Amino acid sequence: MTSSDPTPEPGSPVPGGQPKGFDLGTLLAERGGERYDLHGKHLNHQLPRMLHTIGFDKFYERAEGAHFWDAEGNDYLDMLAGFGVMGVGRHHPVVRKALHDVLDAGLPDLTRFDCQPLPGLLAEKLLSYTPHLDRVFFGNSGTEAVETALKFARYATGKPRVLYCKHSFHGLTTGSLSVNGEEGFQDGFAPLLPDTEIEVGDLDALARELKRGDVAAMIVEPIQGHGVYIPPAGYLRSAQSLLRAHKALLICDEVQTGIGRTGTFYAYQQEEGVEPDLLTVAKTLSGGYVPVGATLGRDWIFKKVYSSMDRVLVHSASYGSNAQAMVAGLATLSVMEDEQLVENSRRMGDLLRTRLAALVDEYELLKDVRGRGLMVAVEFGRPKSLKLRGRWTMLQAARKGLFAQMVVVPLLQRHRILTQVSGDHIEVIKLIPPLVVDEADIDRFVNAFTDVMDDAHGGGGLMWDFGRTLVKQAVANR
Ligand SMILES: Cc1ncc(COP(=O)(O)O)c(C=O)c1O
């Protein structure tokens, strides 16, 4: 601004009035305290309601790596990674600098009638991890990556039906919802696509459905995100053979499991001979900054969908391939390699599971510890002793999943560790921390978890009192 320019700098005071223009610091300083009220008034009002109820209504102020801090400077350990999007940790300096660089570069982005270099470079890099796949479509989220895979599978095979697994989660837009096997999500949103649910691991059911001749594909998470259920060994390979025999496609949804989460770059790579025809990726690819989704596929599938110049825009997204998202993806993959985060995920995941598994014999409420890499489930189950069994039964009668909620709450309240219950009506908590966690973080989690288990088994009044509050709420919500 020159001295003759009458426009004030954003945020600067104007004579006799309020600051004019946009200034982020001023806005947050003035209005940041209203966050829960604003959300309750203008967004999904049940979120602040739920957060107030369980005492999760914190004021976090700063974040870095696998940690964030509240206004008093208390440090929290993040075992949730923003539902998995913070794979390389929060505000990774390499990703952050790359994004500053791309903003400062003033690129002619999204002209829509040219070819920019960044999408091609990210596609080339992504495809280097799956040499049997040839092409990429970029959208803006996990569910959009799934929608793309469903459309491409139907068009390429000329068949309408997609098979999916019970308990699966593939996103919440209408197509993805049609292949969502988690109870409750589909209710009230019909009619959906004519897709069909089968049990994960049930090859007979798959063969039976394929015989009808109308199946375009099966979509499967190599490890299910809700509950961290791992299919039986050999299932993906056998399913792939059956699908191929019926000219149907295998879609692996690696939105959550992909990019190192399970200790290999993709989870499907843990089973020899598996080569999905379509593969969906999102979450970690964003660097935790810019939403991005990618659908990778075989050449012939893309060639069929985009079979003529007339069809060039038959599947596209206005923001797809935008420069910021592409840079976030490229910088993230560079960090994954430079910091060997796939290897870290495997090592830290092994350590976490080994230490937690050692507790299973000590605590009767603890039933199972499972997972791969840094995708870990801790499952609770019916205890043997009479006293604990009474309490457990009281919770189960009100609603399944309340005990897991009873564990998640003190982990945050007492130990400042953020975790989540892994799906509705299951007694499982899921741990998906940023892939940058170290041994000190694992130690902190295991010590905190041990303390909470001690409390639950020692009949610690506070924890079970909270359980009774949850029971009352569950009954009131019926
Ligand atoms: C396996 C899987 N697919 C798809 C999605 C949907 O991704 P998004 O929330 O980015 O739409 C998720 C989200 O959790 C997921 O875990």
Tab-separated table of C-alpha atoms and ligand atoms in Angstrom:
chain	number	residue	atom	x	y	z
A	1	MET	CA	0.000	0.000	0.000
A	2	THR	CA	1.378	3.437	-0.874
A	3	SER	CA	0.951	6.469	1.355
A	4	SER	CA	-1.621	7.821	-1.109
A	5	ASP	CA	-3.671	4.592	-0.988
A	6	PRO	CA	-6.714	5.211	1.264
A	7	THR	CA	-7.310	1.467	1.964
A	8	PRO	CA	-6.080	0.528	5.464
A	9	GLU	CA	-4.017	-2.626	6.013
A	10	PRO	CA	-6.233	-5.535	7.072
A	11	GLY	CA	-6.756	-5.441	10.814
A	12	SER	CA	-5.395	-1.939	11.265
A	13	PRO	CA	-7.592	0.476	13.191
A	14	VAL	CA	-9.448	3.099	11.180
A	15	PRO	CA	-10.113	6.495	12.685
A	16	GLY	CA	-13.014	6.294	15.103
A	17	GLY	CA	-13.952	2.721	14.302
A	18	GLN	CA	-13.375	-1.039	14.276
A	19	PRO	CA	-10.486	-2.633	12.385
A	20	LYS	CA	-11.377	-3.065	8.710
A	21	GLY	CA	-10.576	-5.943	6.398
A	22	PHE	CA	-9.632	-9.485	7.297
A	23	ASP	CA	-7.047	-10.255	9.935
A	24	LEU	CA	-6.918	-13.804	11.251
A	25	GLY	CA	-5.087	-12.976	14.484
A	26	THR	CA	-7.603	-10.291	15.430
A	27	LEU	CA	-10.561	-12.488	14.542
A	28	LEU	CA	-9.362	-15.403	16.655
A	29	ALA	CA	-8.336	-13.171	19.555
A	30	GLU	CA	-11.766	-11.554	19.588
A	31	ARG	CA	-14.031	-14.492	18.772
A	32	GLY	CA	-12.036	-17.678	19.461
A	33	GLY	CA	-13.602	-18.015	22.902
A	34	GLU	CA	-17.042	-18.471	21.312
A	35	ARG	CA	-16.037	-21.666	19.503
A	36	TYR	CA	-18.464	-24.055	21.233
A	37	ASP	CA	-21.390	-21.582	21.130
A	38	LEU	CA	-20.808	-20.834	17.446
A	39	HIS	CA	-20.710	-24.519	16.636
A	40	GLY	CA	-23.880	-25.190	18.620
A	41	LYS	CA	-25.676	-22.323	16.880
A	42	HIS	CA	-24.548	-22.772	13.282
A	43	LEU	CA	-23.150	-26.270	12.759
A	44	ASN	CA	-23.982	-29.781	13.964
A	45	HIS	CA	-25.308	-28.893	17.414
A	46	GLN	CA	-24.892	-32.432	18.726
A	47	LEU	CA	-21.093	-32.198	18.584
A	48	PRO	CA	-20.651	-29.545	21.314
A	49	ARG	CA	-23.465	-31.219	23.257
A	50	MET	CA	-21.595	-34.532	23.220
A	51	LEU	CA	-18.237	-32.867	24.004
A	52	HIS	CA	-19.708	-31.019	27.007
A	53	THR	CA	-21.243	-34.257	28.272
A	54	ILE	CA	-18.003	-36.220	28.341
A	55	GLY	CA	-15.826	-33.270	29.342
A	56	PHE	CA	-13.980	-33.129	26.029
A	57	ASP	CA	-14.833	-29.428	25.541
A	58	LYS	CA	-11.227	-28.244	25.665
A	59	PHE	CA	-9.646	-25.148	24.234
A	60	TYR	CA	-6.652	-26.428	22.291
A	61	GLU	CA	-4.366	-23.651	21.144
A	62	ARG	CA	-1.336	-25.153	19.400
A	63	ALA	CA	-0.231	-28.395	17.747
A	64	GLU	CA	2.944	-30.023	16.497
A	65	GLY	CA	3.805	-33.602	15.493
A	66	ALA	CA	1.856	-36.041	17.653
A	67	HIS	CA	0.995	-33.476	20.328
A	68	PHE	CA	-1.178	-30.492	20.975
A	69	TRP	CA	-1.402	-27.986	23.798
A	70	ASP	CA	-4.234	-26.216	25.606
A	71	ALA	CA	-4.312	-22.576	26.701
A	72	GLU	CA	-2.582	-23.455	30.008
A	73	GLY	CA	0.306	-25.054	28.134
A	74	ASN	CA	-0.665	-28.657	29.006
A	75	ASP	CA	0.605	-31.196	26.516
A	76	TYR	CA	-1.806	-33.767	24.979
A	77	LEU	CA	-0.802	-36.924	23.119
A	78	ASP	CA	-2.767	-37.482	19.920
A	79	MET	CA	-3.619	-41.157	19.344
A	80	LEU	CA	-6.283	-40.301	16.773
A	81	ALA	CA	-4.449	-38.184	14.186
A	82	GLY	CA	-7.618	-36.358	13.101
A	83	PHE	CA	-9.248	-39.695	12.091
A	84	GLY	CA	-5.971	-40.568	10.385
A	85	VAL	CA	-5.294	-37.488	8.282
A	86	MET	CA	-2.291	-36.376	10.370
A	87	GLY	CA	-0.079	-39.256	9.251
A	88	VAL	CA	3.107	-37.163	9.106
A	89	GLY	CA	2.132	-35.281	12.271
A	90	ARG	CA	0.729	-31.807	12.661
A	91	HIS	CA	2.475	-28.905	10.967
A	92	HIS	CA	5.299	-30.923	9.548
A	93	PRO	CA	7.909	-28.263	8.642
A	94	VAL	CA	8.609	-29.741	5.186
A	95	VAL	CA	4.923	-29.841	4.202
A	96	ARG	CA	4.352	-26.421	5.717
A	97	LYS	CA	7.236	-24.858	3.805
A	98	ALA	CA	6.119	-26.520	0.572
A	99	LEU	CA	2.669	-24.998	1.013
A	100	HIS	CA	4.094	-21.545	1.730
A	101	ASP	CA	6.205	-21.973	-1.412
A	102	VAL	CA	3.295	-22.924	-3.637
A	103	LEU	CA	1.183	-20.018	-2.375
A	104	ASP	CA	4.050	-17.616	-2.981
A	105	ALA	CA	4.717	-19.033	-6.451
A	106	GLY	CA	1.479	-17.492	-7.820
A	107	LEU	CA	0.915	-20.431	-10.175
A	108	PRO	CA	-1.797	-20.285	-12.857
A	109	ASP	CA	-3.675	-23.088	-11.098
A	110	LEU	CA	-7.009	-24.617	-12.163
A	111	THR	CA	-7.207	-22.890	-15.537
A	112	ARG	CA	-8.850	-26.193	-16.498
A	113	PHE	CA	-7.670	-25.916	-20.054
A	114	ASP	CA	-3.979	-26.626	-19.685
A	115	CYS	CA	-1.897	-29.353	-18.065
A	116	GLN	CA	-0.019	-28.274	-14.957
A	117	PRO	CA	3.102	-30.209	-13.904
A	118	LEU	CA	2.180	-30.938	-10.275
A	119	PRO	CA	-0.718	-33.429	-10.831
A	120	GLY	CA	1.425	-35.446	-13.227
A	121	LEU	CA	4.307	-35.478	-10.782
A	122	LEU	CA	2.153	-36.600	-7.853
A	123	ALA	CA	0.467	-39.274	-10.005
A	124	GLU	CA	3.876	-40.543	-11.143
A	125	LYS	CA	5.102	-40.673	-7.540
A	126	LEU	CA	1.961	-42.395	-6.204
A	127	LEU	CA	2.044	-44.997	-8.978
A	128	SER	CA	5.647	-45.865	-8.113
A	129	TYR	CA	4.333	-47.620	-4.967
A	130	THR	CA	1.906	-49.790	-6.991
A	131	PRO	CA	3.721	-50.722	-10.208
A	132	HIS	CA	0.767	-52.770	-11.535
A	133	LEU	CA	-1.464	-49.653	-11.676
A	134	ASP	CA	-1.190	-47.028	-14.381
A	135	ARG	CA	-3.393	-43.984	-13.861
A	136	VAL	CA	-4.763	-41.687	-11.171
A	137	PHE	CA	-7.867	-39.560	-10.700
A	138	PHE	CA	-7.568	-36.795	-8.081
A	139	GLY	CA	-10.575	-35.659	-6.062
A	140	ASN	CA	-10.890	-33.987	-2.694
A	141	SER	CA	-11.676	-36.599	-0.059
A	142	GLY	CA	-11.800	-40.274	0.766
A	143	THR	CA	-15.451	-40.637	-0.066
A	144	GLU	CA	-14.914	-38.986	-3.447
A	145	ALA	CA	-12.095	-41.446	-4.168
A	146	VAL	CA	-14.548	-44.264	-3.393
A	147	GLU	CA	-17.317	-42.721	-5.540
A	148	THR	CA	-14.840	-42.608	-8.412
A	149	ALA	CA	-13.887	-46.258	-7.962
A	150	LEU	CA	-17.563	-47.312	-7.896
A	151	LYS	CA	-18.369	-45.357	-11.058
A	152	PHE	CA	-15.276	-46.589	-12.899
A	153	ALA	CA	-15.946	-50.216	-11.932
A	154	ARG	CA	-19.545	-50.058	-13.146
A	155	TYR	CA	-18.661	-48.342	-16.400
A	156	ALA	CA	-15.648	-50.510	-17.181
A	157	THR	CA	-17.454	-53.808	-16.567
A	158	GLY	CA	-20.891	-52.735	-17.773
A	159	LYS	CA	-22.379	-54.334	-14.659
A	160	PRO	CA	-24.332	-52.607	-11.880
A	161	ARG	CA	-23.745	-54.304	-8.533
A	162	VAL	CA	-20.892	-53.808	-6.047
A	163	LEU	CA	-20.310	-56.203	-3.163
A	164	TYR	CA	-19.094	-54.922	0.186
A	165	CYS	CA	-18.344	-56.358	3.596
A	166	LYS	CA	-20.285	-56.233	6.821
A	167	HIS	CA	-18.854	-53.580	9.199
A	168	SER	CA	-17.081	-51.838	6.306
A	169	PHE	CA	-16.774	-48.056	6.176
A	170	HIS	CA	-16.154	-46.318	2.867
A	171	GLY	CA	-17.498	-42.807	3.419
A	172	LEU	CA	-20.833	-41.081	3.759
A	173	THR	CA	-21.834	-39.631	0.388
A	174	THR	CA	-24.653	-41.536	-1.259
A	175	GLY	CA	-22.613	-43.962	-3.394
A	176	SER	CA	-20.128	-44.722	-0.620
A	177	LEU	CA	-22.996	-45.029	1.829
A	178	SER	CA	-24.504	-47.717	-0.406
A	179	VAL	CA	-21.449	-49.897	0.268
A	180	ASN	CA	-21.267	-49.050	3.964
A	181	GLY	CA	-21.653	-52.116	6.145
A	182	GLU	CA	-21.577	-50.346	9.494
A	183	GLU	CA	-24.888	-50.478	11.305
A	184	GLY	CA	-26.931	-47.287	11.484
A	185	PHE	CA	-25.351	-45.164	8.770
A	186	GLN	CA	-27.750	-46.169	5.966
A	187	ASP	CA	-30.943	-45.878	8.028
A	188	GLY	CA	-33.352	-43.341	6.597
A	189	PHE	CA	-31.265	-42.515	3.523
A	190	ALA	CA	-32.776	-45.063	1.108
A	191	PRO	CA	-33.052	-45.700	-1.778
A	192	LEU	CA	-29.355	-46.348	-2.226
A	193	LEU	CA	-27.444	-48.195	-4.965
A	194	PRO	CA	-28.403	-51.850	-5.447
A	195	ASP	CA	-25.294	-53.150	-3.717
A	196	THR	CA	-24.996	-56.223	-1.549
A	197	GLU	CA	-23.401	-56.907	1.802
A	198	ILE	CA	-21.442	-60.092	2.490
A	199	GLU	CA	-19.455	-61.224	5.525
A	200	VAL	CA	-15.766	-60.400	5.356
A	201	GLY	CA	-13.895	-63.676	4.846
A	202	ASP	CA	-16.952	-65.509	3.427
A	203	LEU	CA	-15.781	-66.775	0.035
A	204	ASP	CA	-18.921	-68.897	-0.466
A	205	ALA	CA	-21.089	-65.794	-0.227
A	206	LEU	CA	-18.825	-64.034	-2.701
A	207	ALA	CA	-19.010	-66.955	-5.153
A	208	ARG	CA	-22.795	-67.128	-4.768
A	209	GLU	CA	-23.241	-63.417	-5.560
A	210	LEU	CA	-20.806	-63.533	-8.488
A	211	LYS	CA	-22.785	-66.351	-10.117
A	212	ARG	CA	-25.655	-63.942	-10.699
A	213	GLY	CA	-23.456	-62.308	-13.350
A	214	ASP	CA	-24.253	-58.697	-12.475
A	215	VAL	CA	-21.347	-57.874	-10.139
A	216	ALA	CA	-19.006	-55.077	-11.234
A	217	ALA	CA	-16.665	-55.251	-8.244
A	218	MET	CA	-16.098	-55.968	-4.622
A	219	ILE	CA	-14.853	-53.120	-2.439
A	220	VAL	CA	-12.882	-54.050	0.647
A	221	GLU	CA	-10.719	-52.449	3.313
A	222	PRO	CA	-7.684	-54.752	3.703
A	223	ILE	CA	-8.055	-54.037	7.439
A	224	GLN	CA	-11.430	-52.684	8.532
A	225	GLY	CA	-11.200	-49.256	10.128
A	226	HIS	CA	-14.260	-49.737	12.317
A	227	GLY	CA	-13.124	-52.290	14.892
A	228	VAL	CA	-9.756	-53.004	13.204
A	229	TYR	CA	-10.939	-56.407	11.962
A	230	ILE	CA	-8.350	-58.252	9.886
A	231	PRO	CA	-9.675	-60.662	7.217
A	232	PRO	CA	-8.462	-64.273	7.408
A	233	ALA	CA	-5.045	-64.856	5.762
A	234	GLY	CA	-5.418	-65.584	2.070
A	235	TYR	CA	-8.890	-64.033	1.814
A	236	LEU	CA	-7.955	-61.133	-0.445
A	237	ARG	CA	-6.042	-63.381	-2.851
A	238	SER	CA	-8.857	-65.941	-3.045
A	239	ALA	CA	-11.461	-63.204	-3.454
A	240	GLN	CA	-9.370	-61.712	-6.255
A	241	SER	CA	-9.280	-65.076	-8.096
A	242	LEU	CA	-13.051	-65.486	-7.832
A	243	LEU	CA	-13.626	-61.908	-8.998
A	244	ARG	CA	-11.311	-62.348	-11.976
A	245	ALA	CA	-13.014	-65.586	-12.970
A	246	HIS	CA	-16.277	-63.622	-13.175
A	247	LYS	CA	-14.774	-60.557	-14.864
A	248	ALA	CA	-15.402	-58.438	-11.787
A	249	LEU	CA	-12.939	-56.008	-10.208
A	250	LEU	CA	-11.228	-55.862	-6.842
A	251	ILE	CA	-11.330	-52.397	-5.255
A	252	CYS	CA	-9.093	-51.954	-2.209
A	253	ASP	CA	-10.092	-48.983	-0.100
A	254	GLU	CA	-6.864	-47.802	1.520
A	255	VAL	CA	-8.134	-44.359	2.517
A	256	GLN	CA	-7.274	-45.186	6.110
A	257	THR	CA	-4.827	-48.089	5.823
A	258	GLY	CA	-2.728	-46.580	3.016
A	259	ILE	CA	0.550	-44.669	3.094
A	260	GLY	CA	2.265	-46.540	5.879
A	261	ARG	CA	-0.520	-46.734	8.437
A	262	THR	CA	-0.307	-50.536	8.772
A	263	GLY	CA	3.484	-50.910	8.546
A	264	THR	CA	3.689	-51.417	4.777
A	265	PHE	CA	3.022	-48.709	2.206
A	266	TYR	CA	-0.381	-50.281	1.456
A	267	ALA	CA	-2.054	-52.909	3.625
A	268	TYR	CA	-2.968	-55.125	0.640
A	269	GLN	CA	0.783	-55.594	0.073
A	270	GLN	CA	0.933	-57.766	3.193
A	271	GLU	CA	-0.681	-60.579	1.218
A	272	GLU	CA	1.356	-61.943	-1.652
A	273	GLY	CA	-0.202	-61.946	-5.101
A	274	VAL	CA	-2.871	-59.341	-4.410
A	275	GLU	CA	-3.165	-56.679	-7.104
A	276	PRO	CA	-6.328	-54.574	-6.789
A	277	ASP	CA	-7.764	-53.172	-10.030
A	278	LEU	CA	-8.741	-49.928	-8.316
A	279	LEU	CA	-7.219	-48.429	-5.168
A	280	THR	CA	-8.456	-45.477	-3.114
A	281	VAL	CA	-6.142	-43.200	-1.122
A	282	ALA	CA	-6.717	-40.014	0.915
A	283	LYS	CA	-6.191	-38.997	4.590
A	284	THR	CA	-2.389	-39.069	5.157
A	285	LEU	CA	-1.750	-37.884	1.577
A	286	SER	CA	-3.079	-34.467	2.624
A	287	GLY	CA	-0.121	-33.795	4.929
A	288	GLY	CA	-2.865	-32.853	7.386
A	289	TYR	CA	-3.404	-29.625	5.471
A	290	VAL	CA	-5.123	-29.856	2.105
A	291	PRO	CA	-7.927	-32.375	1.501
A	292	VAL	CA	-7.101	-34.715	-1.343
A	293	GLY	CA	-8.350	-38.060	-2.569
A	294	ALA	CA	-6.852	-40.283	-5.240
A	295	THR	CA	-8.255	-43.249	-7.161
A	296	LEU	CA	-5.558	-45.352	-8.781
A	297	GLY	CA	-6.462	-47.856	-11.463
A	298	ARG	CA	-5.488	-49.981	-14.385
A	299	ASP	CA	-4.962	-48.385	-17.784
A	300	TRP	CA	-7.853	-50.238	-19.497
A	301	ILE	CA	-10.349	-49.045	-16.894
A	302	PHE	CA	-9.416	-45.380	-17.382
A	303	LYS	CA	-9.293	-45.856	-21.166
A	304	LYS	CA	-12.841	-47.213	-21.115
A	305	VAL	CA	-14.221	-44.400	-18.952
A	306	TYR	CA	-12.435	-41.720	-20.999
A	307	SER	CA	-12.976	-43.542	-24.308
A	308	SER	CA	-13.301	-40.507	-26.574
A	309	MET	CA	-12.617	-36.783	-26.599
A	310	ASP	CA	-16.340	-36.218	-26.033
A	311	ARG	CA	-16.012	-37.971	-22.715
A	312	VAL	CA	-13.048	-35.970	-21.460
A	313	LEU	CA	-15.092	-34.423	-18.622
A	314	VAL	CA	-17.354	-37.398	-17.948
A	315	HIS	CA	-15.808	-37.690	-14.494
A	316	SER	CA	-14.074	-34.644	-13.010
A	317	ALA	CA	-14.009	-32.355	-9.956
A	318	SER	CA	-13.649	-28.560	-9.979
A	319	TYR	CA	-10.981	-28.553	-7.281
A	320	GLY	CA	-9.398	-31.886	-8.228
A	321	SER	CA	-5.615	-31.684	-8.826
A	322	ASN	CA	-5.360	-28.189	-7.306
A	323	ALA	CA	-1.788	-27.067	-6.734
A	324	GLN	CA	-1.935	-26.912	-2.933
A	325	ALA	CA	-3.290	-30.454	-2.667
A	326	MET	CA	-0.711	-31.770	-5.129
A	327	VAL	CA	2.131	-30.085	-3.234
A	328	ALA	CA	0.826	-31.372	0.084
A	329	GLY	CA	0.846	-34.884	-1.424
A	330	LEU	CA	4.327	-34.586	-2.932
A	331	ALA	CA	5.829	-33.112	0.249
A	332	THR	CA	4.098	-35.758	2.390
A	333	LEU	CA	5.476	-38.632	0.313
A	334	SER	CA	8.930	-37.072	0.497
A	335	VAL	CA	8.670	-36.884	4.310
A	336	MET	CA	7.409	-40.492	4.455
A	337	GLU	CA	10.567	-41.612	2.637
A	338	ASP	CA	13.107	-39.268	4.252
A	339	GLU	CA	11.952	-40.072	7.780
A	340	GLN	CA	11.258	-43.756	7.031
A	341	LEU	CA	7.789	-43.441	8.481
A	342	VAL	CA	6.519	-46.739	7.053
A	343	GLU	CA	9.293	-48.435	9.017
A	344	ASN	CA	8.522	-46.321	12.099
A	345	SER	CA	4.861	-47.289	11.847
A	346	ARG	CA	5.827	-50.977	11.803
A	347	ARG	CA	8.308	-50.683	14.688
A	348	MET	CA	6.200	-48.459	16.940
A	349	GLY	CA	3.077	-50.497	16.135
A	350	ASP	CA	4.849	-53.741	17.070
A	351	LEU	CA	6.052	-52.164	20.302
A	352	LEU	CA	2.609	-50.810	21.186
A	353	ARG	CA	0.831	-54.103	20.471
A	354	THR	CA	3.439	-56.205	22.287
A	355	ARG	CA	3.234	-54.054	25.400
A	356	LEU	CA	-0.564	-53.952	25.379
A	357	ALA	CA	-0.883	-57.676	24.638
A	358	ALA	CA	1.179	-58.362	27.761
A	359	LEU	CA	-1.661	-56.792	29.781
A	360	VAL	CA	-4.383	-59.134	28.470
A	361	ASP	CA	-3.637	-61.805	31.102
A	362	GLU	CA	-3.504	-59.203	33.873
A	363	TYR	CA	-6.862	-57.518	33.322
A	364	GLU	CA	-9.981	-59.617	32.955
A	365	LEU	CA	-11.883	-56.838	31.168
A	366	LEU	CA	-9.223	-56.744	28.465
A	367	LYS	CA	-10.021	-59.291	25.753
A	368	ASP	CA	-7.861	-58.688	22.708
A	369	VAL	CA	-5.175	-56.463	21.217
A	370	ARG	CA	-4.841	-56.589	17.436
A	371	GLY	CA	-3.812	-54.605	14.394
A	372	ARG	CA	-0.933	-53.966	12.049
A	373	GLY	CA	1.548	-51.113	12.226
A	374	LEU	CA	0.017	-48.078	13.891
A	375	MET	CA	-3.578	-49.206	13.449
A	376	VAL	CA	-4.312	-50.916	16.724
A	377	ALA	CA	-7.503	-52.080	18.426
A	378	VAL	CA	-7.935	-52.779	22.101
A	379	GLU	CA	-11.066	-54.842	22.714
A	380	PHE	CA	-12.826	-55.296	26.044
A	381	GLY	CA	-15.004	-58.240	26.993
A	382	ARG	CA	-17.104	-59.856	29.699
A	383	PRO	CA	-15.071	-60.319	32.903
A	384	LYS	CA	-15.006	-63.503	34.965
A	385	SER	CA	-15.290	-62.197	38.536
A	386	LEU	CA	-18.791	-61.770	39.901
A	387	LYS	CA	-18.418	-58.160	41.014
A	388	LEU	CA	-17.070	-56.877	37.704
A	389	ARG	CA	-19.508	-58.991	35.742
A	390	GLY	CA	-22.458	-57.269	37.431
A	391	ARG	CA	-21.161	-53.863	36.435
A	392	TRP	CA	-20.321	-55.007	32.917
A	393	THR	CA	-23.824	-56.451	32.456
A	394	MET	CA	-25.400	-53.207	33.621
A	395	LEU	CA	-23.480	-51.299	30.926
A	396	GLN	CA	-24.184	-53.860	28.196
A	397	ALA	CA	-27.892	-53.819	28.960
A	398	ALA	CA	-27.997	-50.063	28.416
A	399	ARG	CA	-25.857	-49.942	25.271
A	400	LYS	CA	-22.896	-51.831	23.854
A	401	GLY	CA	-19.767	-49.701	23.669
A	402	LEU	CA	-20.208	-47.848	26.961
A	403	PHE	CA	-17.239	-49.512	28.647
A	404	ALA	CA	-14.936	-48.440	25.802
A	405	GLN	CA	-16.295	-44.914	26.278
A	406	MET	CA	-15.511	-45.210	29.997
A	407	VAL	CA	-11.874	-45.865	29.058
A	408	VAL	CA	-11.574	-43.093	26.465
A	409	VAL	CA	-12.761	-40.434	28.929
A	410	PRO	CA	-10.160	-40.871	31.727
A	411	LEU	CA	-7.442	-41.307	29.096
A	412	LEU	CA	-8.148	-37.707	28.098
A	413	GLN	CA	-9.238	-36.269	31.435
A	414	ARG	CA	-6.528	-37.744	33.605
A	415	HIS	CA	-3.734	-38.474	31.156
A	416	ARG	CA	-4.348	-35.986	28.348
A	417	ILE	CA	-4.364	-38.664	25.640
A	418	LEU	CA	-6.905	-38.472	22.817
A	419	THR	CA	-8.362	-41.787	21.572
A	420	GLN	CA	-11.704	-42.887	20.153
A	421	VAL	CA	-14.257	-45.662	20.462
A	422	SER	CA	-13.907	-47.598	17.229
A	423	GLY	CA	-17.463	-47.750	15.928
A	424	ASP	CA	-20.943	-48.044	17.314
A	425	HIS	CA	-21.983	-50.886	19.580
A	426	ILE	CA	-18.542	-52.442	19.921
A	427	GLU	CA	-16.294	-52.473	22.983
A	428	VAL	CA	-13.186	-51.443	21.084
A	429	ILE	CA	-10.921	-48.421	21.235
A	430	LYS	CA	-8.799	-47.655	18.224
A	431	LEU	CA	-5.304	-46.192	18.241
A	432	ILE	CA	-4.183	-44.510	15.012
A	433	PRO	CA	-1.568	-41.951	16.107
A	434	PRO	CA	0.517	-39.908	13.678
A	435	LEU	CA	3.201	-42.160	12.185
A	436	VAL	CA	5.889	-39.983	13.815
A	437	VAL	CA	5.222	-41.219	17.381
A	438	ASP	CA	8.285	-42.382	19.292
A	439	GLU	CA	9.044	-44.753	22.174
A	440	ALA	CA	8.324	-42.058	24.778
A	441	ASP	CA	4.822	-41.595	23.313
A	442	ILE	CA	4.186	-45.354	23.357
A	443	ASP	CA	5.439	-45.506	26.948
A	444	ARG	CA	3.154	-42.668	27.949
A	445	PHE	CA	0.149	-44.364	26.397
A	446	VAL	CA	0.812	-47.800	27.919
A	447	ASN	CA	1.369	-46.316	31.409
A	448	ALA	CA	-1.822	-44.278	31.174
A	449	PHE	CA	-3.813	-47.239	29.880
A	450	THR	CA	-2.471	-49.424	32.721
A	451	ASP	CA	-3.582	-46.807	35.243
A	452	VAL	CA	-7.093	-46.712	33.747
A	453	MET	CA	-7.296	-50.519	33.758
A	454	ASP	CA	-6.134	-50.584	37.405
A	455	ASP	CA	-8.913	-48.194	38.220
A	456	ALA	CA	-11.573	-50.209	36.386
A	457	HIS	CA	-10.505	-53.495	37.974
A	458	GLY	CA	-9.966	-52.087	41.454
A	459	GLY	CA	-13.587	-50.998	41.410
A	460	GLY	CA	-12.422	-47.360	41.404
A	461	GLY	CA	-15.589	-45.462	42.237
A	462	LEU	CA	-15.081	-42.547	39.876
A	463	MET	CA	-14.831	-44.550	36.686
A	464	TRP	CA	-17.889	-46.698	37.392
A	465	ASP	CA	-19.810	-43.628	38.605
A	466	PHE	CA	-19.184	-42.159	35.185
A	467	GLY	CA	-20.373	-45.477	33.715
A	468	ARG	CA	-23.665	-45.027	35.570
A	469	THR	CA	-24.009	-41.513	34.082
A	470	LEU	CA	-23.486	-42.995	30.605
A	471	VAL	CA	-26.113	-45.646	31.304
A	472	LYS	CA	-28.643	-42.966	32.308
A	473	GLN	CA	-27.936	-41.055	29.099
A	474	ALA	CA	-28.183	-44.164	26.948
A	475	VAL	CA	-31.547	-45.003	28.485
A	476	ALA	CA	-32.773	-41.399	28.065
A	477	ASN	CA	-31.713	-41.423	24.385
A	478	ARG	CA	-33.808	-44.497	23.516
B	1	LIG	C1	-11.663	-46.788	4.593
B	1	LIG	C2	-12.293	-45.443	4.424
B	1	LIG	N1	-12.812	-45.107	3.246
B	1	LIG	C3	-13.371	-43.898	3.036
B	1	LIG	C4	-13.440	-42.972	4.056
B	1	LIG	C5	-14.072	-41.628	3.812
B	1	LIG	O1	-13.096	-40.652	3.783
B	1	LIG	P1	-13.506	-39.106	3.937
B	1	LIG	O2	-13.923	-38.923	5.353
B	1	LIG	O3	-12.259	-38.353	3.561
B	1	LIG	O4	-14.614	-38.858	2.985
B	1	LIG	C6	-12.912	-43.286	5.305
B	1	LIG	C7	-12.984	-42.314	6.409
B	1	LIG	O5	-12.764	-42.587	7.552
B	1	LIG	C8	-12.323	-44.549	5.501
B	1	LIG	O6	-11.808	-44.897	6.675
